[in-house]
């Protein structure tokens, strides 16, 4: 084991986001999403599936009569909401919101058993079933979310009550699970407890939580297989009848010990939550073997199994990864939560080693799938984020049953909406990190931070024109000149970056590019200004030739934004469009389009139906092409103008060599 | 109602197939398939799912103890086998086979109830459940197959016993169902009884069977809905739990009265069996409205919902049609039985009006999907006939769970193998038909027939080089010169046919093309020879631009044969091949390839992986193309050389207009 030198994220409370693109999102989370979700958790949104999540706690706390209702992991929706509230309060006081949250904390505490156990499903529905179906029943998953919420809320408010609840719960788990004789050798079907225990370990410095996290990770996939043992003890009783959770080991990444796993298999959210926990433990312990397992899984995901939108999970069945290069656009599962989990994983890898590829993936998932998962009004959500939709087929071809044409108000399985809320509420903590005397800027989001470098405080004000233009400016303020490095990520989408300090080009000798970061190391003074110019071109992206779905096609990307065609701009039959390679582009900011949007127009051809009449197949038929313009909008903004076709990958004619 | 002038198929017993391509198939059915299936029906094939179909009859007949085993429609496998035996015996005596079949007839007769009822599932498993679950339980479907077998077997052998059984069964059904007070107003979930009753009507001239067929057809889709009524009477008990057969009315084409149905919906086999029955009744009664309904459904299927291989049914769920132009290649269901049913439908439409488009579709289904459904050894079968397979994804992406990479020895649901057997055993009856003084040649299959034209017998000997070359020769023999028309189908795949009589070109004035048939009307003499030349070109076929799956691609067809690429000839990654339009072709007969096969080589490019390393997406990447040759084999012969990739639709570069 070696010690890893970790770059530490600049804490949320020290980051003020001031950004044309992102500030409205943060306000939306504060003013709309969190209040809206509170209404949802209390079943006050008409015309949606009830949540019942708060009522479950009230019943478990003895404050109300009734039955448990909802998914076995319904508790986690409350926890994720509370975690988001913690992040909001960490940034900005809000006594009214804090009062509601305090009441939730009281309620959660009341629902906790004397021995620390806390889970409304088992308390109400299966009081004697505690820890009997780890493969399916999400007990430790719910516990993990409660712990994450507790850490966030305590950090924001300084109020210890919820952290005490969390510790008591963690201690209860620790008493039940572990390598010691008589303890359960199991682990949850849905990873989450591992990364949560690592947060609790960092919040409390109690080593036992880290050991328990590591135990859960290392126990996974060992034989004789725990899921078989507990399955037999239950006499084969199953909770989710339509899936083979206990028997299909790879569904929950339990097919192999995690250190031997080289490919991302099974339920996509579980994979990336597990990887985040693995990276946490590797970072804290310097466990090189565990880090290598993280790297293997990272590479497999981002080099073989990730959509260009940063989405993961190619298959609806099991919400799962499938195999290398299997990335169907129209039947994609591409769950919002999975991209959020990928961001968690990327952030942790970035802390272990600042490499721009981690931040590139983080940015890709954030600007495309994650914000695409929520409507611009903050009240409608996608669970599934396809790269192509054909509305006419909806309800007629079962392959598309999981694909919704419009964002939904809430879900019976409502994991995604509160996950978006907690991610956006904590967005500030993803922008910067500090490692020794180096400040890393990972994301270009207008913001103000104060960090300790070279022994005293330095203020950085970032101005960013992203995602529409690649101009970034940092203004530095400090008491006295200081020596440190500013490490600026050069995004993968930019091939010709330029940097100026106080208006002057930086000599080549002073530019050190390390793992995709431009390190500017010098003595800085108050008033120094750094300009980073990241020219944005319209990039026609190709997929690896091994991807069957994208061969002969391009996806348009500009800066971090992946673009798509919509029926609203291009009419029906988007598959009939053929891009004209090298035909020039027209980039235009449309301030009236969905709150301001940069659109891209490209010359194209459209195959005409003329001459086909009612024929289905014809011999030697030349395609009749008509010149047209294909209008692209950012992918994240799709499905905001009614139901219509959408597609990311568009055919392009190949230039033949001879 | 008007009387329809029907062209009558030349009867099987009068057609001797002598054809390089087809004779081996007929021998295979006689020498291998039918004996093999007899073994299967008796559970003597090792390593396959048991059939139990004969045992079910033995138990129902009281000859053995035991329980029913198998699908609710297991009886129909025995019936289809017996029907195939009937066709074989009609062509050629085989005392040994007839003895076995006579024993089967005795067995079936013993299993029949005194009142004529006959169904081993209900006899053994639900003796009190007769006619209580028509939506799901295939009672009338099984009865229909028994009737078809009876008609075929009686015709072949002249033995009346099985026809008596069938009439008794039909009378039992007639006593239970009908418009009269007190009778059941229902109809089977799986159509089959309708066309079977029409065969029985033609065999017995008993009008009542035609009336009953018409009743079943017209009752379908009426409201209040019979399936709801019987469902409620059963208190919601269902037989097939995973499908909503009773509630999803379109699954069994019961969503609308059949005369109002304009699109093919639901289970594909049911649709085409229904259409065959509709066409039978329309032909027999001159019911114009019913004929129009047939035409609407025909047009919808062949102009909007049929694969280029003549396969139908785009979706595994419900083995169903989906929507217009939804023809995915890799997740296709494309059941062998559905193409056989399409042939039944086409043959009946051809009898009502000889139009080459009916025979074109019949030929397309026959030469591609149907014979592709059986291995060259006659002992392995496909149920599902995809147009693209990616073996690596099998078992990893659930979308392909229904797709097998190799033909199977037998199936738990074994509808397809005996269906192929009965179709091929009766192939002779699809080649010719007679309408008044016109002999129609629908298929070019080497054969010898004797038919009555102009009052006495004329013998035609057809020599055909199809499917590999388009040379056909007819030799006529007759007592004395006679006047009649020989109507030769000009296939849709041929654009420059030529015809010669006794070596002389036929004057344009004497060539009358009517609905795709070239009518040669003259006084014929013994020794006359007609040459039909149907030049075969390699036809790159395009799909209608509304088909999303085929845009930018071509399928190679030559004559009736659709071709495909296989990994065995072209290596892995067939999607990386790009055809070079207009680059010339090389057609070659390989006598050693799977018993003799014409292959096609086309110049192509292959996208190279060079330069991609482990990247998944790249900006502005030019495809690196390497010139290569794409080798195509006939689609029907795929998957005979081990497991590998296959694809019918191949990318082709579009010629840009400017």
PDB file of C-alpha atoms in Angstrom, chain A residues 298-509:
ATOM      1  CA  UNK A 298     -13.335   3.248 -15.633  1.00  0.00           C
ATOM      2  CA  UNK A 299     -11.617   2.339 -18.879  1.00  0.00           C
ATOM      3  CA  UNK A 300     -14.179  -0.259 -19.770  1.00  0.00           C
ATOM      4  CA  UNK A 301     -17.026   2.185 -19.194  1.00  0.00           C
ATOM      5  CA  UNK A 302     -15.665   5.242 -20.937  1.00  0.00           C
ATOM      6  CA  UNK A 303     -13.802   3.482 -23.739  1.00  0.00           C
ATOM      7  CA  UNK A 304     -16.365   0.805 -24.569  1.00  0.00           C
ATOM      8  CA  UNK A 305     -19.758   1.313 -22.970  1.00  0.00           C
ATOM      9  CA  UNK A 306     -20.665   5.002 -22.715  1.00  0.00           C
ATOM     10  CA  UNK A 307     -22.969   7.000 -24.930  1.00  0.00           C
ATOM     11  CA  UNK A 308     -21.650  10.230 -26.381  1.00  0.00           C
ATOM     12  CA  UNK A 309     -24.024  12.037 -24.017  1.00  0.00           C
ATOM     13  CA  UNK A 310     -22.220  10.578 -21.018  1.00  0.00           C
ATOM     14  CA  UNK A 311     -25.113   8.191 -20.508  1.00  0.00           C
ATOM     15  CA  UNK A 312     -24.531   4.566 -19.543  1.00  0.00           C
ATOM     16  CA  UNK A 313     -26.688   1.441 -19.519  1.00  0.00           C
ATOM     17  CA  UNK A 314     -27.663   0.167 -22.974  1.00  0.00           C
ATOM     18  CA  UNK A 315     -30.527  -2.085 -21.953  1.00  0.00           C
ATOM     19  CA  UNK A 316     -33.881  -1.578 -20.246  1.00  0.00           C
ATOM     20  CA  UNK A 317     -33.956  -5.132 -18.900  1.00  0.00           C
ATOM     21  CA  UNK A 318     -32.087  -4.889 -15.619  1.00  0.00           C
ATOM     22  CA  UNK A 319     -31.285  -1.209 -16.365  1.00  0.00           C
ATOM     23  CA  UNK A 320     -27.999  -2.655 -17.390  1.00  0.00           C
ATOM     24  CA  UNK A 321     -24.768  -2.575 -19.235  1.00  0.00           C
ATOM     25  CA  UNK A 322     -24.667  -5.167 -22.012  1.00  0.00           C
ATOM     26  CA  UNK A 323     -21.389  -5.658 -23.885  1.00  0.00           C
ATOM     27  CA  UNK A 324     -18.597  -3.595 -25.408  1.00  0.00           C
ATOM     28  CA  UNK A 325     -19.672  -1.270 -28.205  1.00  0.00           C
ATOM     29  CA  UNK A 326     -23.357  -2.133 -27.829  1.00  0.00           C
ATOM     30  CA  UNK A 327     -24.826   1.371 -27.757  1.00  0.00           C
ATOM     31  CA  UNK A 328     -28.264   1.405 -29.390  1.00  0.00           C
ATOM     32  CA  UNK A 329     -29.681   4.905 -29.648  1.00  0.00           C
ATOM     33  CA  UNK A 330     -33.396   4.265 -29.616  1.00  0.00           C
ATOM     34  CA  UNK A 331     -33.640   1.509 -27.030  1.00  0.00           C
ATOM     35  CA  UNK A 332     -30.993   3.007 -24.736  1.00  0.00           C
ATOM     36  CA  UNK A 333     -31.803   2.932 -21.052  1.00  0.00           C
ATOM     37  CA  UNK A 334     -29.294   5.660 -20.199  1.00  0.00           C
ATOM     38  CA  UNK A 335     -30.740   6.370 -16.785  1.00  0.00           C
ATOM     39  CA  UNK A 336     -30.250   9.845 -15.373  1.00  0.00           C
ATOM     40  CA  UNK A 337     -29.076   8.364 -12.054  1.00  0.00           C
ATOM     41  CA  UNK A 338     -26.421   6.332 -13.846  1.00  0.00           C
ATOM     42  CA  UNK A 339     -24.850   9.453 -15.323  1.00  0.00           C
ATOM     43  CA  UNK A 340     -24.984  11.068 -11.896  1.00  0.00           C
ATOM     44  CA  UNK A 341     -23.209   8.017 -10.488  1.00  0.00           C
ATOM     45  CA  UNK A 342     -20.646   8.278 -13.268  1.00  0.00           C
ATOM     46  CA  UNK A 343     -20.023  11.852 -12.137  1.00  0.00           C
ATOM     47  CA  UNK A 344     -19.485  10.627  -8.562  1.00  0.00           C
ATOM     48  CA  UNK A 345     -16.983   8.082  -9.846  1.00  0.00           C
ATOM     49  CA  UNK A 346     -15.246  10.638 -12.088  1.00  0.00           C
ATOM     50  CA  UNK A 347     -14.933  13.166  -9.271  1.00  0.00           C
ATOM     51  CA  UNK A 348     -13.265  10.611  -7.022  1.00  0.00           C
ATOM     52  CA  UNK A 349     -10.847   9.528  -9.738  1.00  0.00           C
ATOM     53  CA  UNK A 350     -10.048  13.189 -10.302  1.00  0.00           C
ATOM     54  CA  UNK A 351      -9.184  13.544  -6.624  1.00  0.00           C
ATOM     55  CA  UNK A 352      -6.874  10.560  -6.790  1.00  0.00           C
ATOM     56  CA  UNK A 353      -5.163  11.813  -9.909  1.00  0.00           C
ATOM     57  CA  UNK A 354      -6.110  15.020 -11.708  1.00  0.00           C
ATOM     58  CA  UNK A 355      -6.393  13.814 -15.286  1.00  0.00           C
ATOM     59  CA  UNK A 356      -8.528  15.795 -17.678  1.00  0.00           C
ATOM     60  CA  UNK A 357     -10.193  12.641 -19.032  1.00  0.00           C
ATOM     61  CA  UNK A 358     -12.028  12.258 -15.731  1.00  0.00           C
ATOM     62  CA  UNK A 359     -13.278  15.819 -15.871  1.00  0.00           C
ATOM     63  CA  UNK A 360     -14.102  15.441 -19.563  1.00  0.00           C
ATOM     64  CA  UNK A 361     -16.431  12.551 -18.778  1.00  0.00           C
ATOM     65  CA  UNK A 362     -17.851  14.404 -15.786  1.00  0.00           C
ATOM     66  CA  UNK A 363     -18.552  17.414 -17.991  1.00  0.00           C
ATOM     67  CA  UNK A 364     -20.026  15.253 -20.760  1.00  0.00           C
ATOM     68  CA  UNK A 365     -22.469  13.579 -18.394  1.00  0.00           C
ATOM     69  CA  UNK A 366     -23.344  16.857 -16.666  1.00  0.00           C
ATOM     70  CA  UNK A 367     -24.027  19.052 -19.701  1.00  0.00           C
ATOM     71  CA  UNK A 368     -25.910  16.437 -21.623  1.00  0.00           C
ATOM     72  CA  UNK A 369     -27.636  13.622 -19.785  1.00  0.00           C
ATOM     73  CA  UNK A 370     -27.967  15.121 -16.307  1.00  0.00           C
ATOM     74  CA  UNK A 371     -29.442  18.478 -17.225  1.00  0.00           C
ATOM     75  CA  UNK A 372     -31.311  16.804 -20.075  1.00  0.00           C
ATOM     76  CA  UNK A 373     -32.962  14.727 -17.369  1.00  0.00           C
ATOM     77  CA  UNK A 374     -34.825  17.747 -16.026  1.00  0.00           C
ATOM     78  CA  UNK A 375     -37.097  20.180 -17.816  1.00  0.00           C
ATOM     79  CA  UNK A 376     -36.331  23.865 -17.858  1.00  0.00           C
ATOM     80  CA  UNK A 377     -39.199  24.361 -15.373  1.00  0.00           C
ATOM     81  CA  UNK A 378     -37.621  22.009 -12.829  1.00  0.00           C
ATOM     82  CA  UNK A 379     -40.813  20.019 -12.484  1.00  0.00           C
ATOM     83  CA  UNK A 380     -40.531  17.333 -15.141  1.00  0.00           C
ATOM     84  CA  UNK A 381     -37.945  14.600 -15.367  1.00  0.00           C
ATOM     85  CA  UNK A 382     -36.553  11.898 -17.587  1.00  0.00           C
ATOM     86  CA  UNK A 383     -35.552   8.610 -16.085  1.00  0.00           C
ATOM     87  CA  UNK A 384     -34.475   7.250 -19.485  1.00  0.00           C
ATOM     88  CA  UNK A 385     -32.439   9.414 -21.865  1.00  0.00           C
ATOM     89  CA  UNK A 386     -32.503   7.945 -25.375  1.00  0.00           C
ATOM     90  CA  UNK A 387     -30.403   9.284 -28.224  1.00  0.00           C
ATOM     91  CA  UNK A 388     -33.185   8.777 -30.718  1.00  0.00           C
ATOM     92  CA  UNK A 389     -36.941   8.728 -30.425  1.00  0.00           C
ATOM     93  CA  UNK A 390     -39.665   7.802 -32.851  1.00  0.00           C
ATOM     94  CA  UNK A 391     -42.903   8.800 -31.186  1.00  0.00           C
ATOM     95  CA  UNK A 392     -45.121   6.852 -33.588  1.00  0.00           C
ATOM     96  CA  UNK A 393     -43.565   3.606 -32.384  1.00  0.00           C
ATOM     97  CA  UNK A 394     -44.348   4.373 -28.766  1.00  0.00           C
ATOM     98  CA  UNK A 395     -46.970   1.965 -27.479  1.00  0.00           C
ATOM     99  CA  UNK A 396     -46.676  -0.110 -30.658  1.00  0.00           C
ATOM    100  CA  UNK A 397     -43.231  -1.632 -30.430  1.00  0.00           C
ATOM    101  CA  UNK A 398     -42.522  -2.930 -26.965  1.00  0.00           C
ATOM    102  CA  UNK A 399     -38.776  -2.327 -27.399  1.00  0.00           C
ATOM    103  CA  UNK A 400     -39.513   1.321 -26.653  1.00  0.00           C
ATOM    104  CA  UNK A 401     -41.873   0.857 -23.709  1.00  0.00           C
ATOM    105  CA  UNK A 402     -39.320   2.302 -21.283  1.00  0.00           C
ATOM    106  CA  UNK A 403     -38.755   5.405 -23.401  1.00  0.00           C
ATOM    107  CA  UNK A 404     -40.888   8.423 -22.610  1.00  0.00           C
ATOM    108  CA  UNK A 405     -41.435  11.127 -25.197  1.00  0.00           C
ATOM    109  CA  UNK A 406     -41.835  13.869 -22.612  1.00  0.00           C
ATOM    110  CA  UNK A 407     -40.422  14.461 -19.175  1.00  0.00           C
ATOM    111  CA  UNK A 408     -42.694  13.115 -16.441  1.00  0.00           C
ATOM    112  CA  UNK A 409     -43.907  14.894 -13.325  1.00  0.00           C
ATOM    113  CA  UNK A 410     -42.842  12.126 -10.934  1.00  0.00           C
ATOM    114  CA  UNK A 411     -42.215   8.405 -10.947  1.00  0.00           C
ATOM    115  CA  UNK A 412     -43.343   5.459  -8.856  1.00  0.00           C
ATOM    116  CA  UNK A 413     -39.637   4.693  -8.728  1.00  0.00           C
ATOM    117  CA  UNK A 414     -38.505   8.263  -8.157  1.00  0.00           C
ATOM    118  CA  UNK A 415     -34.770   7.866  -7.834  1.00  0.00           C
ATOM    119  CA  UNK A 416     -33.800  10.305 -10.575  1.00  0.00           C
ATOM    120  CA  UNK A 417     -35.473  13.631  -9.670  1.00  0.00           C
ATOM    121  CA  UNK A 418     -33.949  13.948  -6.166  1.00  0.00           C
ATOM    122  CA  UNK A 419     -30.629  12.726  -7.520  1.00  0.00           C
ATOM    123  CA  UNK A 420     -30.554  15.620 -10.000  1.00  0.00           C
ATOM    124  CA  UNK A 421     -31.491  17.984  -7.169  1.00  0.00           C
ATOM    125  CA  UNK A 422     -28.684  16.871  -4.874  1.00  0.00           C
ATOM    126  CA  UNK A 423     -26.137  16.957  -7.688  1.00  0.00           C
ATOM    127  CA  UNK A 424     -27.032  20.452  -8.849  1.00  0.00           C
ATOM    128  CA  UNK A 425     -27.283  21.723  -5.266  1.00  0.00           C
ATOM    129  CA  UNK A 426     -23.705  20.565  -4.751  1.00  0.00           C
ATOM    130  CA  UNK A 427     -22.400  21.612  -8.164  1.00  0.00           C
ATOM    131  CA  UNK A 428     -20.027  24.118  -6.568  1.00  0.00           C
ATOM    132  CA  UNK A 429     -17.957  21.322  -5.110  1.00  0.00           C
ATOM    133  CA  UNK A 430     -17.162  19.888  -8.559  1.00  0.00           C
ATOM    134  CA  UNK A 431     -15.466  22.967  -9.991  1.00  0.00           C
ATOM    135  CA  UNK A 432     -12.143  23.174  -8.137  1.00  0.00           C
ATOM    136  CA  UNK A 433      -9.790  21.122  -6.081  1.00  0.00           C
ATOM    137  CA  UNK A 434      -6.567  21.847  -4.285  1.00  0.00           C
ATOM    138  CA  UNK A 435      -3.540  19.629  -4.084  1.00  0.00           C
ATOM    139  CA  UNK A 436      -0.663  21.112  -2.133  1.00  0.00           C
ATOM    140  CA  UNK A 437       0.219  24.401  -3.784  1.00  0.00           C
ATOM    141  CA  UNK A 438      -1.882  23.770  -6.880  1.00  0.00           C
ATOM    142  CA  UNK A 439      -5.416  24.950  -7.527  1.00  0.00           C
ATOM    143  CA  UNK A 440      -7.126  22.818 -10.144  1.00  0.00           C
ATOM    144  CA  UNK A 441      -9.952  24.259 -12.203  1.00  0.00           C
ATOM    145  CA  UNK A 442     -11.923  21.278 -13.535  1.00  0.00           C
ATOM    146  CA  UNK A 443     -15.049  22.952 -14.819  1.00  0.00           C
ATOM    147  CA  UNK A 444     -15.487  26.366 -16.361  1.00  0.00           C
ATOM    148  CA  UNK A 445     -18.417  27.691 -14.429  1.00  0.00           C
ATOM    149  CA  UNK A 446     -18.537  31.338 -13.383  1.00  0.00           C
ATOM    150  CA  UNK A 447     -17.836  31.374  -9.674  1.00  0.00           C
ATOM    151  CA  UNK A 448     -15.980  32.939  -6.805  1.00  0.00           C
ATOM    152  CA  UNK A 449     -13.872  30.981  -4.347  1.00  0.00           C
ATOM    153  CA  UNK A 450     -11.450  31.662  -1.565  1.00  0.00           C
ATOM    154  CA  UNK A 451      -8.844  29.011  -0.882  1.00  0.00           C
ATOM    155  CA  UNK A 452      -5.785  28.646   1.203  1.00  0.00           C
ATOM    156  CA  UNK A 453      -2.614  28.504  -0.892  1.00  0.00           C
ATOM    157  CA  UNK A 454       0.919  29.170   0.231  1.00  0.00           C
ATOM    158  CA  UNK A 455      -0.315  29.768   3.756  1.00  0.00           C
ATOM    159  CA  UNK A 456      -3.021  32.333   3.252  1.00  0.00           C
ATOM    160  CA  UNK A 457      -6.224  33.043   1.448  1.00  0.00           C
ATOM    161  CA  UNK A 458      -6.430  33.599  -2.295  1.00  0.00           C
ATOM    162  CA  UNK A 459      -9.617  34.666  -3.987  1.00  0.00           C
ATOM    163  CA  UNK A 460     -10.377  33.541  -7.506  1.00  0.00           C
ATOM    164  CA  UNK A 461     -13.207  34.997  -9.504  1.00  0.00           C
ATOM    165  CA  UNK A 462     -13.986  32.945 -12.607  1.00  0.00           C
ATOM    166  CA  UNK A 463     -15.943  34.446 -15.475  1.00  0.00           C
ATOM    167  CA  UNK A 464     -17.006  31.875 -18.063  1.00  0.00           C
ATOM    168  CA  UNK A 465     -18.902  32.096 -21.309  1.00  0.00           C
ATOM    169  CA  UNK A 466     -19.380  28.355 -21.424  1.00  0.00           C
ATOM    170  CA  UNK A 467     -21.136  26.386 -22.648  1.00  0.00           C
ATOM    171  CA  UNK A 468     -21.759  28.674 -25.624  1.00  0.00           C
ATOM    172  CA  UNK A 469     -18.310  30.223 -26.040  1.00  0.00           C
ATOM    173  CA  UNK A 470     -14.940  29.111 -24.759  1.00  0.00           C
ATOM    174  CA  UNK A 471     -13.771  32.309 -23.069  1.00  0.00           C
ATOM    175  CA  UNK A 472     -12.777  32.031 -19.436  1.00  0.00           C
ATOM    176  CA  UNK A 473     -11.211  34.671 -17.212  1.00  0.00           C
ATOM    177  CA  UNK A 474      -9.805  34.315 -13.729  1.00  0.00           C
ATOM    178  CA  UNK A 475      -9.227  37.347 -11.503  1.00  0.00           C
ATOM    179  CA  UNK A 476      -6.944  36.753  -8.535  1.00  0.00           C
ATOM    180  CA  UNK A 477      -6.976  38.658  -5.256  1.00  0.00           C
ATOM    181  CA  UNK A 478      -4.583  38.101  -2.349  1.00  0.00           C
ATOM    182  CA  UNK A 479      -2.892  39.983   0.459  1.00  0.00           C
ATOM    183  CA  UNK A 480       0.609  39.706  -0.892  1.00  0.00           C
ATOM    184  CA  UNK A 481       2.293  37.963  -3.849  1.00  0.00           C
ATOM    185  CA  UNK A 482       2.305  34.201  -3.525  1.00  0.00           C
ATOM    186  CA  UNK A 483       3.800  31.285  -5.404  1.00  0.00           C
ATOM    187  CA  UNK A 484       1.478  28.555  -6.426  1.00  0.00           C
ATOM    188  CA  UNK A 485       0.244  26.787  -9.536  1.00  0.00           C
ATOM    189  CA  UNK A 486      -3.029  27.335 -11.286  1.00  0.00           C
ATOM    190  CA  UNK A 487      -3.857  24.141 -13.197  1.00  0.00           C
ATOM    191  CA  UNK A 488      -6.415  24.715 -15.924  1.00  0.00           C
ATOM    192  CA  UNK A 489      -8.108  21.793 -17.575  1.00  0.00           C
ATOM    193  CA  UNK A 490      -7.798  21.764 -21.352  1.00  0.00           C
ATOM    194  CA  UNK A 491     -11.025  20.036 -22.363  1.00  0.00           C
ATOM    195  CA  UNK A 492     -10.876  17.136 -24.776  1.00  0.00           C
ATOM    196  CA  UNK A 493     -13.163  19.000 -27.161  1.00  0.00           C
ATOM    197  CA  UNK A 494     -10.639  21.793 -27.609  1.00  0.00           C
ATOM    198  CA  UNK A 495      -7.623  21.327 -29.840  1.00  0.00           C
ATOM    199  CA  UNK A 496      -6.173  24.863 -29.932  1.00  0.00           C
ATOM    200  CA  UNK A 497      -6.368  26.464 -26.530  1.00  0.00           C
ATOM    201  CA  UNK A 498      -4.575  29.669 -25.708  1.00  0.00           C
ATOM    202  CA  UNK A 499      -3.779  31.302 -22.410  1.00  0.00           C
ATOM    203  CA  UNK A 500      -2.753  34.825 -21.462  1.00  0.00           C
ATOM    204  CA  UNK A 501      -1.690  36.231 -18.139  1.00  0.00           C
ATOM    205  CA  UNK A 502      -2.448  39.893 -17.717  1.00  0.00           C
ATOM    206  CA  UNK A 503      -2.979  40.114 -21.463  1.00  0.00           C
ATOM    207  CA  UNK A 504       0.408  38.652 -22.355  1.00  0.00           C
ATOM    208  CA  UNK A 505       1.002  35.317 -24.032  1.00  0.00           C
ATOM    209  CA  UNK A 506       2.558  32.813 -21.711  1.00  0.00           C
ATOM    210  CA  UNK A 507       5.983  31.685 -22.956  1.00  0.00           C
ATOM    211  CA  UNK A 508       5.955  28.045 -24.044  1.00  0.00           C
ATOM    212  CA  UNK A 509       8.559  27.256 -21.401  1.00  0.00           C
TER     213      UNK A 509
END
